[in-house]
Amino acid sequence: KQEVTQIPAALSVPEGENLVLNCSFTDSAIYNLQWFRQDPGKGLTSLLLIQSSQREQTSGRLNASLDKSSGRSTLYIAASQPGDSATYLCAVTLTGANNLFFGTGTRLTVIP
Amino acid sequence: ETGVTQTPRHLVMGMTNKKSLKCEQHLGHNAMYWYKQSAKKPLELMFVYNFKEQTENNSVPSRFSPECPNSSHLFLHLHTLQPEDSALYLCASSPIGQNYGYTFGSGTRLTVV
């Protein structure tokens, strides 16, 4: 069974700092990996989708990387802002399946 | 709106009540999902529907009954729930066979009293 782990569970940084969130998964036969953002009590907003054949994806201040062989992904956030405060979730889809396996998330607080 | 709409946003129900959650998408996706999010636990897949057919039931108790009348609508019928069923219930949709990722709704916050 696919296990997805996110470290750290919580992170506080001052505004303007660059930061990295980590995601690891146990089964490297993934179809894709998706990073989501979740605000308290709300649904999930998709941030970036990385296909299994890709190494990274970028959107604005966000950059996600994927290393399938080592079972790792990182989400880099540049010049963090208080509006970035949320829980960030990593999820993978296995080849031949249409189910997402989620990590428990990293709760990010950006301090003004 | 994300393209996936869930109603109601909040629901409080007694253990003897019967209620239904609704999910609707007009993204042209042909797979729909129910997920449960409890405090301090990863999102748990409950049900998967592909082209209106249920393809996965992740050992969900029978007090949760899904219904998918067409590719755009998904329901979760609830009856005789327990307090531990209180959680955020999220609906998602995706294309099948295309690597475009999943779109989630805003969820229904369910409290069982």
PDB file of C-alpha atoms in Angstrom:
ATOM      1  CA  LYS A   1       0.000   0.000   0.000  1.00  0.00           C
ATOM      2  CA  GLN A   2       1.237   3.474  -0.854  1.00  0.00           C
ATOM      3  CA  GLU A   3       2.319   5.507   2.172  1.00  0.00           C
ATOM      4  CA  VAL A   4       2.786   9.257   1.830  1.00  0.00           C
ATOM      5  CA  THR A   5       4.677  11.218   4.465  1.00  0.00           C
ATOM      6  CA  GLN A   6       5.024  14.971   4.795  1.00  0.00           C
ATOM      7  CA  ILE A   7       7.662  16.677   6.875  1.00  0.00           C
ATOM      8  CA  PRO A   8       7.491  18.924   8.812  1.00  0.00           C
ATOM      9  CA  ALA A   9       3.959  18.645  10.188  1.00  0.00           C
ATOM     10  CA  ALA A  10       3.990  22.363  10.985  1.00  0.00           C
ATOM     11  CA  LEU A  11       6.202  25.268  10.002  1.00  0.00           C
ATOM     12  CA  SER A  12       6.311  28.946  10.987  1.00  0.00           C
ATOM     13  CA  VAL A  13       8.391  31.411   9.017  1.00  0.00           C
ATOM     14  CA  PRO A  14       8.679  35.209   8.886  1.00  0.00           C
ATOM     15  CA  GLU A  15       7.248  36.952   5.869  1.00  0.00           C
ATOM     16  CA  GLY A  16       9.589  37.131   2.895  1.00  0.00           C
ATOM     17  CA  GLU A  17      11.447  33.932   3.664  1.00  0.00           C
ATOM     18  CA  ASN A  18      11.872  31.158   1.090  1.00  0.00           C
ATOM     19  CA  LEU A  19      10.811  27.722   2.293  1.00  0.00           C
ATOM     20  CA  VAL A  20      10.664  24.063   1.274  1.00  0.00           C
ATOM     21  CA  LEU A  21       8.004  21.506   2.110  1.00  0.00           C
ATOM     22  CA  ASN A  22       8.822  17.829   1.776  1.00  0.00           C
ATOM     23  CA  CYS A  23       6.812  14.834   0.629  1.00  0.00           C
ATOM     24  CA  SER A  24       7.932  11.216   0.394  1.00  0.00           C
ATOM     25  CA  PHE A  25       6.132   8.141  -0.926  1.00  0.00           C
ATOM     26  CA  THR A  26       6.902   4.454  -0.657  1.00  0.00           C
ATOM     27  CA  ASP A  27       5.801   3.111  -4.060  1.00  0.00           C
ATOM     28  CA  SER A  28       7.678   4.726  -6.944  1.00  0.00           C
ATOM     29  CA  ALA A  29       5.205   3.421  -9.564  1.00  0.00           C
ATOM     30  CA  ILE A  30       3.285   6.663  -9.493  1.00  0.00           C
ATOM     31  CA  TYR A  31       1.262   8.116 -12.361  1.00  0.00           C
ATOM     32  CA  ASN A  32       1.468  11.677 -11.088  1.00  0.00           C
ATOM     33  CA  LEU A  33       1.884  13.769  -7.965  1.00  0.00           C
ATOM     34  CA  GLN A  34      -0.286  16.711  -7.018  1.00  0.00           C
ATOM     35  CA  TRP A  35       0.224  19.470  -4.448  1.00  0.00           C
ATOM     36  CA  PHE A  36      -2.862  21.024  -2.863  1.00  0.00           C
ATOM     37  CA  ARG A  37      -3.540  23.881  -0.519  1.00  0.00           C
ATOM     38  CA  GLN A  38      -6.273  23.710   2.119  1.00  0.00           C
ATOM     39  CA  ASP A  39      -7.467  26.671   4.149  1.00  0.00           C
ATOM     40  CA  PRO A  40      -9.039  25.909   7.564  1.00  0.00           C
ATOM     41  CA  GLY A  41     -12.407  24.158   7.201  1.00  0.00           C
ATOM     42  CA  LYS A  42     -12.324  24.466   3.430  1.00  0.00           C
ATOM     43  CA  GLY A  43     -11.831  22.202   0.445  1.00  0.00           C
ATOM     44  CA  LEU A  44      -8.638  21.556  -1.495  1.00  0.00           C
ATOM     45  CA  THR A  45      -7.211  23.873  -4.120  1.00  0.00           C
ATOM     46  CA  SER A  46      -4.866  22.296  -6.649  1.00  0.00           C
ATOM     47  CA  LEU A  47      -1.521  24.089  -6.881  1.00  0.00           C
ATOM     48  CA  LEU A  48       0.684  21.993  -9.115  1.00  0.00           C
ATOM     49  CA  LEU A  49       0.476  18.660 -10.929  1.00  0.00           C
ATOM     50  CA  ILE A  50       3.654  16.817 -11.888  1.00  0.00           C
ATOM     51  CA  GLN A  51       3.445  13.941 -14.355  1.00  0.00           C
ATOM     52  CA  SER A  52       5.599  10.903 -13.610  1.00  0.00           C
ATOM     53  CA  SER A  53       7.836  11.744 -16.580  1.00  0.00           C
ATOM     54  CA  GLN A  54       8.489  15.293 -15.373  1.00  0.00           C
ATOM     55  CA  ARG A  55      11.072  16.591 -12.914  1.00  0.00           C
ATOM     56  CA  GLU A  56       9.431  19.854 -11.901  1.00  0.00           C
ATOM     57  CA  GLN A  57       6.577  22.273 -12.405  1.00  0.00           C
ATOM     58  CA  THR A  58       6.400  25.987 -11.675  1.00  0.00           C
ATOM     59  CA  SER A  59       3.531  28.362 -11.040  1.00  0.00           C
ATOM     60  CA  GLY A  60       4.335  31.883  -9.922  1.00  0.00           C
ATOM     61  CA  ARG A  61       6.245  31.710  -6.640  1.00  0.00           C
ATOM     62  CA  LEU A  62       5.739  27.957  -6.376  1.00  0.00           C
ATOM     63  CA  ASN A  63       8.049  25.294  -7.712  1.00  0.00           C
ATOM     64  CA  ALA A  64       7.486  21.585  -7.227  1.00  0.00           C
ATOM     65  CA  SER A  65      10.083  18.928  -7.972  1.00  0.00           C
ATOM     66  CA  LEU A  66       9.739  15.182  -8.342  1.00  0.00           C
ATOM     67  CA  ASP A  67      12.344  12.446  -7.928  1.00  0.00           C
ATOM     68  CA  LYS A  68      10.507   9.208  -8.609  1.00  0.00           C
ATOM     69  CA  SER A  69      13.441   6.908  -7.999  1.00  0.00           C
ATOM     70  CA  SER A  70      13.971   8.188  -4.469  1.00  0.00           C
ATOM     71  CA  GLY A  71      10.244   8.621  -3.781  1.00  0.00           C
ATOM     72  CA  ARG A  72      10.434  12.323  -3.013  1.00  0.00           C
ATOM     73  CA  SER A  73       8.879  15.616  -3.951  1.00  0.00           C
ATOM     74  CA  THR A  74       9.474  19.120  -2.670  1.00  0.00           C
ATOM     75  CA  LEU A  75       7.355  22.257  -2.843  1.00  0.00           C
ATOM     76  CA  TYR A  76       9.417  25.430  -2.849  1.00  0.00           C
ATOM     77  CA  ILE A  77       7.678  28.692  -1.970  1.00  0.00           C
ATOM     78  CA  ALA A  78       9.610  31.857  -2.728  1.00  0.00           C
ATOM     79  CA  ALA A  79       9.203  35.139  -0.848  1.00  0.00           C
ATOM     80  CA  SER A  80       6.485  33.828   1.452  1.00  0.00           C
ATOM     81  CA  GLN A  81       3.486  36.016   2.298  1.00  0.00           C
ATOM     82  CA  PRO A  82       0.933  35.868   5.146  1.00  0.00           C
ATOM     83  CA  GLY A  83      -1.661  34.808   2.556  1.00  0.00           C
ATOM     84  CA  ASP A  84       0.352  31.624   2.000  1.00  0.00           C
ATOM     85  CA  SER A  85      -0.642  30.443   5.480  1.00  0.00           C
ATOM     86  CA  ALA A  86      -2.559  27.188   4.992  1.00  0.00           C
ATOM     87  CA  THR A  87      -2.100  23.428   5.095  1.00  0.00           C
ATOM     88  CA  TYR A  88      -0.255  22.001   2.111  1.00  0.00           C
ATOM     89  CA  LEU A  89      -1.082  18.467   1.043  1.00  0.00           C
ATOM     90  CA  CYS A  90       0.831  16.162  -1.235  1.00  0.00           C
ATOM     91  CA  ALA A  91      -0.984  13.323  -3.039  1.00  0.00           C
ATOM     92  CA  VAL A  92       0.076  10.643  -5.509  1.00  0.00           C
ATOM     93  CA  THR A  93      -1.803   8.533  -8.028  1.00  0.00           C
ATOM     94  CA  LEU A  94      -0.524   5.072  -8.833  1.00  0.00           C
ATOM     95  CA  THR A  95      -0.187   3.812 -12.380  1.00  0.00           C
ATOM     96  CA  GLY A  96      -3.328   1.940 -13.410  1.00  0.00           C
ATOM     97  CA  ALA A  97      -5.457   3.357 -10.616  1.00  0.00           C
ATOM     98  CA  ASN A  98      -7.567   6.452 -10.201  1.00  0.00           C
ATOM     99  CA  ASN A  99      -7.224   7.017  -6.488  1.00  0.00           C
ATOM    100  CA  LEU A 100      -5.216   9.658  -4.660  1.00  0.00           C
ATOM    101  CA  PHE A 101      -3.044   8.729  -1.698  1.00  0.00           C
ATOM    102  CA  PHE A 102      -2.606  11.706   0.614  1.00  0.00           C
ATOM    103  CA  GLY A 103      -0.062  12.727   3.198  1.00  0.00           C
ATOM    104  CA  THR A 104      -1.188  14.312   6.459  1.00  0.00           C
ATOM    105  CA  GLY A 105      -0.035  17.735   5.316  1.00  0.00           C
ATOM    106  CA  THR A 106       2.224  20.540   6.481  1.00  0.00           C
ATOM    107  CA  ARG A 107       0.547  23.435   8.280  1.00  0.00           C
ATOM    108  CA  LEU A 108       2.345  26.614   7.233  1.00  0.00           C
ATOM    109  CA  THR A 109       2.127  29.904   9.119  1.00  0.00           C
ATOM    110  CA  VAL A 110       3.761  32.981   7.611  1.00  0.00           C
ATOM    111  CA  ILE A 111       4.238  35.657  10.248  1.00  0.00           C
ATOM    112  CA  PRO A 112       3.875  39.287   9.110  1.00  0.00           C
TER     113      PRO A 112
ATOM    114  CA  GLU B   1     -16.049  28.218  -7.140  1.00  0.00           C
ATOM    115  CA  THR B   2     -13.702  25.380  -8.035  1.00  0.00           C
ATOM    116  CA  GLY B   3     -15.945  23.743 -10.620  1.00  0.00           C
ATOM    117  CA  VAL B   4     -17.083  21.116  -8.129  1.00  0.00           C
ATOM    118  CA  THR B   5     -19.995  22.261  -5.974  1.00  0.00           C
ATOM    119  CA  GLN B   6     -20.990  20.584  -2.724  1.00  0.00           C
ATOM    120  CA  THR B   7     -24.136  21.172  -0.687  1.00  0.00           C
ATOM    121  CA  PRO B   8     -24.806  21.730   2.090  1.00  0.00           C
ATOM    122  CA  ARG B   9     -21.641  23.376   3.407  1.00  0.00           C
ATOM    123  CA  HIS B  10     -22.509  22.476   6.982  1.00  0.00           C
ATOM    124  CA  LEU B  11     -24.787  19.782   8.382  1.00  0.00           C
ATOM    125  CA  VAL B  12     -25.710  18.832  11.930  1.00  0.00           C
ATOM    126  CA  MET B  13     -27.691  15.643  12.297  1.00  0.00           C
ATOM    127  CA  GLY B  14     -28.834  13.323  15.033  1.00  0.00           C
ATOM    128  CA  MET B  15     -27.883   9.680  15.059  1.00  0.00           C
ATOM    129  CA  THR B  16     -31.373   8.613  13.974  1.00  0.00           C
ATOM    130  CA  ASN B  17     -31.677  11.096  11.112  1.00  0.00           C
ATOM    131  CA  LYS B  18     -31.379  10.464   7.383  1.00  0.00           C
ATOM    132  CA  LYS B  19     -29.696  13.096   5.258  1.00  0.00           C
ATOM    133  CA  SER B  20     -27.925  13.360   1.917  1.00  0.00           C
ATOM    134  CA  LEU B  21     -24.852  15.192   0.693  1.00  0.00           C
ATOM    135  CA  LYS B  22     -24.790  16.418  -2.888  1.00  0.00           C
ATOM    136  CA  CYS B  23     -21.918  16.978  -5.288  1.00  0.00           C
ATOM    137  CA  GLU B  24     -22.124  18.435  -8.783  1.00  0.00           C
ATOM    138  CA  GLN B  25     -19.482  19.057 -11.443  1.00  0.00           C
ATOM    139  CA  HIS B  26     -19.722  20.523 -14.923  1.00  0.00           C
ATOM    140  CA  LEU B  27     -16.105  20.034 -15.898  1.00  0.00           C
ATOM    141  CA  GLY B  28     -16.828  17.161 -18.248  1.00  0.00           C
ATOM    142  CA  HIS B  29     -15.056  14.743 -15.919  1.00  0.00           C
ATOM    143  CA  ASN B  30     -16.172  11.122 -15.898  1.00  0.00           C
ATOM    144  CA  ALA B  31     -14.851   9.977 -12.531  1.00  0.00           C
ATOM    145  CA  MET B  32     -16.173  11.176  -9.173  1.00  0.00           C
ATOM    146  CA  TYR B  33     -15.026  10.444  -5.643  1.00  0.00           C
ATOM    147  CA  TRP B  34     -16.025  10.792  -2.010  1.00  0.00           C
ATOM    148  CA  TYR B  35     -13.268  11.406   0.535  1.00  0.00           C
ATOM    149  CA  LYS B  36     -13.489  11.735   4.315  1.00  0.00           C
ATOM    150  CA  GLN B  37     -11.190  14.064   6.238  1.00  0.00           C
ATOM    151  CA  SER B  38     -10.990  13.570  10.000  1.00  0.00           C
ATOM    152  CA  ALA B  39      -8.825  15.592  12.338  1.00  0.00           C
ATOM    153  CA  LYS B  40      -5.116  14.707  12.222  1.00  0.00           C
ATOM    154  CA  LYS B  41      -5.618  11.909   9.680  1.00  0.00           C
ATOM    155  CA  PRO B  42      -4.874  11.774   5.945  1.00  0.00           C
ATOM    156  CA  LEU B  43      -7.803  12.084   3.593  1.00  0.00           C
ATOM    157  CA  GLU B  44      -9.447   8.688   3.237  1.00  0.00           C
ATOM    158  CA  LEU B  45     -10.979   7.514  -0.007  1.00  0.00           C
ATOM    159  CA  MET B  46     -14.543   6.257   0.466  1.00  0.00           C
ATOM    160  CA  PHE B  47     -16.005   5.607  -2.991  1.00  0.00           C
ATOM    161  CA  VAL B  48     -15.022   5.886  -6.642  1.00  0.00           C
ATOM    162  CA  TYR B  49     -17.404   6.120  -9.594  1.00  0.00           C
ATOM    163  CA  ASN B  50     -16.226   5.802 -13.201  1.00  0.00           C
ATOM    164  CA  PHE B  51     -18.829   6.556 -15.884  1.00  0.00           C
ATOM    165  CA  LYS B  52     -21.570   6.302 -13.205  1.00  0.00           C
ATOM    166  CA  GLU B  53     -20.431   2.841 -12.116  1.00  0.00           C
ATOM    167  CA  GLN B  54     -19.026   2.269  -8.659  1.00  0.00           C
ATOM    168  CA  THR B  55     -15.530   0.866  -9.017  1.00  0.00           C
ATOM    169  CA  GLU B  56     -14.308   1.126  -5.472  1.00  0.00           C
ATOM    170  CA  ASN B  57     -15.775   0.900  -1.993  1.00  0.00           C
ATOM    171  CA  ASN B  58     -13.002   1.331   0.510  1.00  0.00           C
ATOM    172  CA  SER B  59     -14.574  -0.805   3.260  1.00  0.00           C
ATOM    173  CA  VAL B  60     -17.038   1.922   4.107  1.00  0.00           C
ATOM    174  CA  PRO B  61     -19.829   1.045   6.609  1.00  0.00           C
ATOM    175  CA  SER B  62     -23.254   0.548   5.080  1.00  0.00           C
ATOM    176  CA  ARG B  63     -24.633   3.572   6.930  1.00  0.00           C
ATOM    177  CA  PHE B  64     -22.970   5.524   4.082  1.00  0.00           C
ATOM    178  CA  SER B  65     -24.695   4.869   0.762  1.00  0.00           C
ATOM    179  CA  PRO B  66     -23.457   6.555  -2.431  1.00  0.00           C
ATOM    180  CA  GLU B  67     -25.491   7.230  -5.534  1.00  0.00           C
ATOM    181  CA  CYS B  68     -24.306   8.428  -8.938  1.00  0.00           C
ATOM    182  CA  PRO B  69     -27.269   9.034 -11.286  1.00  0.00           C
ATOM    183  CA  ASN B  70     -25.076  10.530 -14.021  1.00  0.00           C
ATOM    184  CA  SER B  71     -21.493  11.602 -14.608  1.00  0.00           C
ATOM    185  CA  SER B  72     -22.151  15.095 -13.247  1.00  0.00           C
ATOM    186  CA  HIS B  73     -23.856  14.294  -9.950  1.00  0.00           C
ATOM    187  CA  LEU B  74     -22.874  12.292  -6.908  1.00  0.00           C
ATOM    188  CA  PHE B  75     -24.758  11.828  -3.658  1.00  0.00           C
ATOM    189  CA  LEU B  76     -23.850  10.400  -0.284  1.00  0.00           C
ATOM    190  CA  HIS B  77     -26.870   9.197   1.664  1.00  0.00           C
ATOM    191  CA  LEU B  78     -26.412   9.067   5.421  1.00  0.00           C
ATOM    192  CA  HIS B  79     -28.426   7.152   8.015  1.00  0.00           C
ATOM    193  CA  THR B  80     -27.962   6.093  11.631  1.00  0.00           C
ATOM    194  CA  LEU B  81     -24.540   7.717  11.818  1.00  0.00           C
ATOM    195  CA  GLN B  82     -22.266   7.707  14.836  1.00  0.00           C
ATOM    196  CA  PRO B  83     -20.533  10.691  16.469  1.00  0.00           C
ATOM    197  CA  GLU B  84     -17.187   9.426  15.121  1.00  0.00           C
ATOM    198  CA  ASP B  85     -18.537   9.965  11.614  1.00  0.00           C
ATOM    199  CA  SER B  86     -18.264  13.710  12.202  1.00  0.00           C
ATOM    200  CA  ALA B  87     -15.768  14.968   9.645  1.00  0.00           C
ATOM    201  CA  LEU B  88     -15.294  17.028   6.504  1.00  0.00           C
ATOM    202  CA  TYR B  89     -16.627  15.123   3.491  1.00  0.00           C
ATOM    203  CA  LEU B  90     -15.003  16.096   0.229  1.00  0.00           C
ATOM    204  CA  CYS B  91     -16.133  15.339  -3.284  1.00  0.00           C
ATOM    205  CA  ALA B  92     -13.694  15.311  -6.194  1.00  0.00           C
ATOM    206  CA  SER B  93     -13.786  14.681  -9.912  1.00  0.00           C
ATOM    207  CA  SER B  94     -11.231  13.872 -12.579  1.00  0.00           C
ATOM    208  CA  PRO B  95     -10.980  12.800 -16.199  1.00  0.00           C
ATOM    209  CA  ILE B  96     -10.327   9.084 -16.661  1.00  0.00           C
ATOM    210  CA  GLY B  97      -7.232   8.054 -18.530  1.00  0.00           C
ATOM    211  CA  GLN B  98      -5.920  11.602 -18.799  1.00  0.00           C
ATOM    212  CA  ASN B  99      -3.247  13.029 -16.591  1.00  0.00           C
ATOM    213  CA  TYR B 100      -4.991  16.245 -15.611  1.00  0.00           C
ATOM    214  CA  GLY B 101      -5.304  15.730 -11.881  1.00  0.00           C
ATOM    215  CA  TYR B 102      -8.248  16.040  -9.541  1.00  0.00           C
ATOM    216  CA  THR B 103     -10.586  18.929  -8.728  1.00  0.00           C
ATOM    217  CA  PHE B 104     -12.093  19.088  -5.251  1.00  0.00           C
ATOM    218  CA  GLY B 105     -15.193  20.749  -3.891  1.00  0.00           C
ATOM    219  CA  SER B 106     -15.277  22.878  -0.751  1.00  0.00           C
ATOM    220  CA  GLY B 107     -16.623  20.035   1.340  1.00  0.00           C
ATOM    221  CA  THR B 108     -19.504  19.446   3.732  1.00  0.00           C
ATOM    222  CA  ARG B 109     -18.688  19.802   7.418  1.00  0.00           C
ATOM    223  CA  LEU B 110     -20.784  17.093   9.100  1.00  0.00           C
ATOM    224  CA  THR B 111     -21.436  16.988  12.830  1.00  0.00           C
ATOM    225  CA  VAL B 112     -23.292  14.006  14.286  1.00  0.00           C
ATOM    226  CA  VAL B 113     -24.844  14.662  17.682  1.00  0.00           C
TER     227      VAL B 113
END
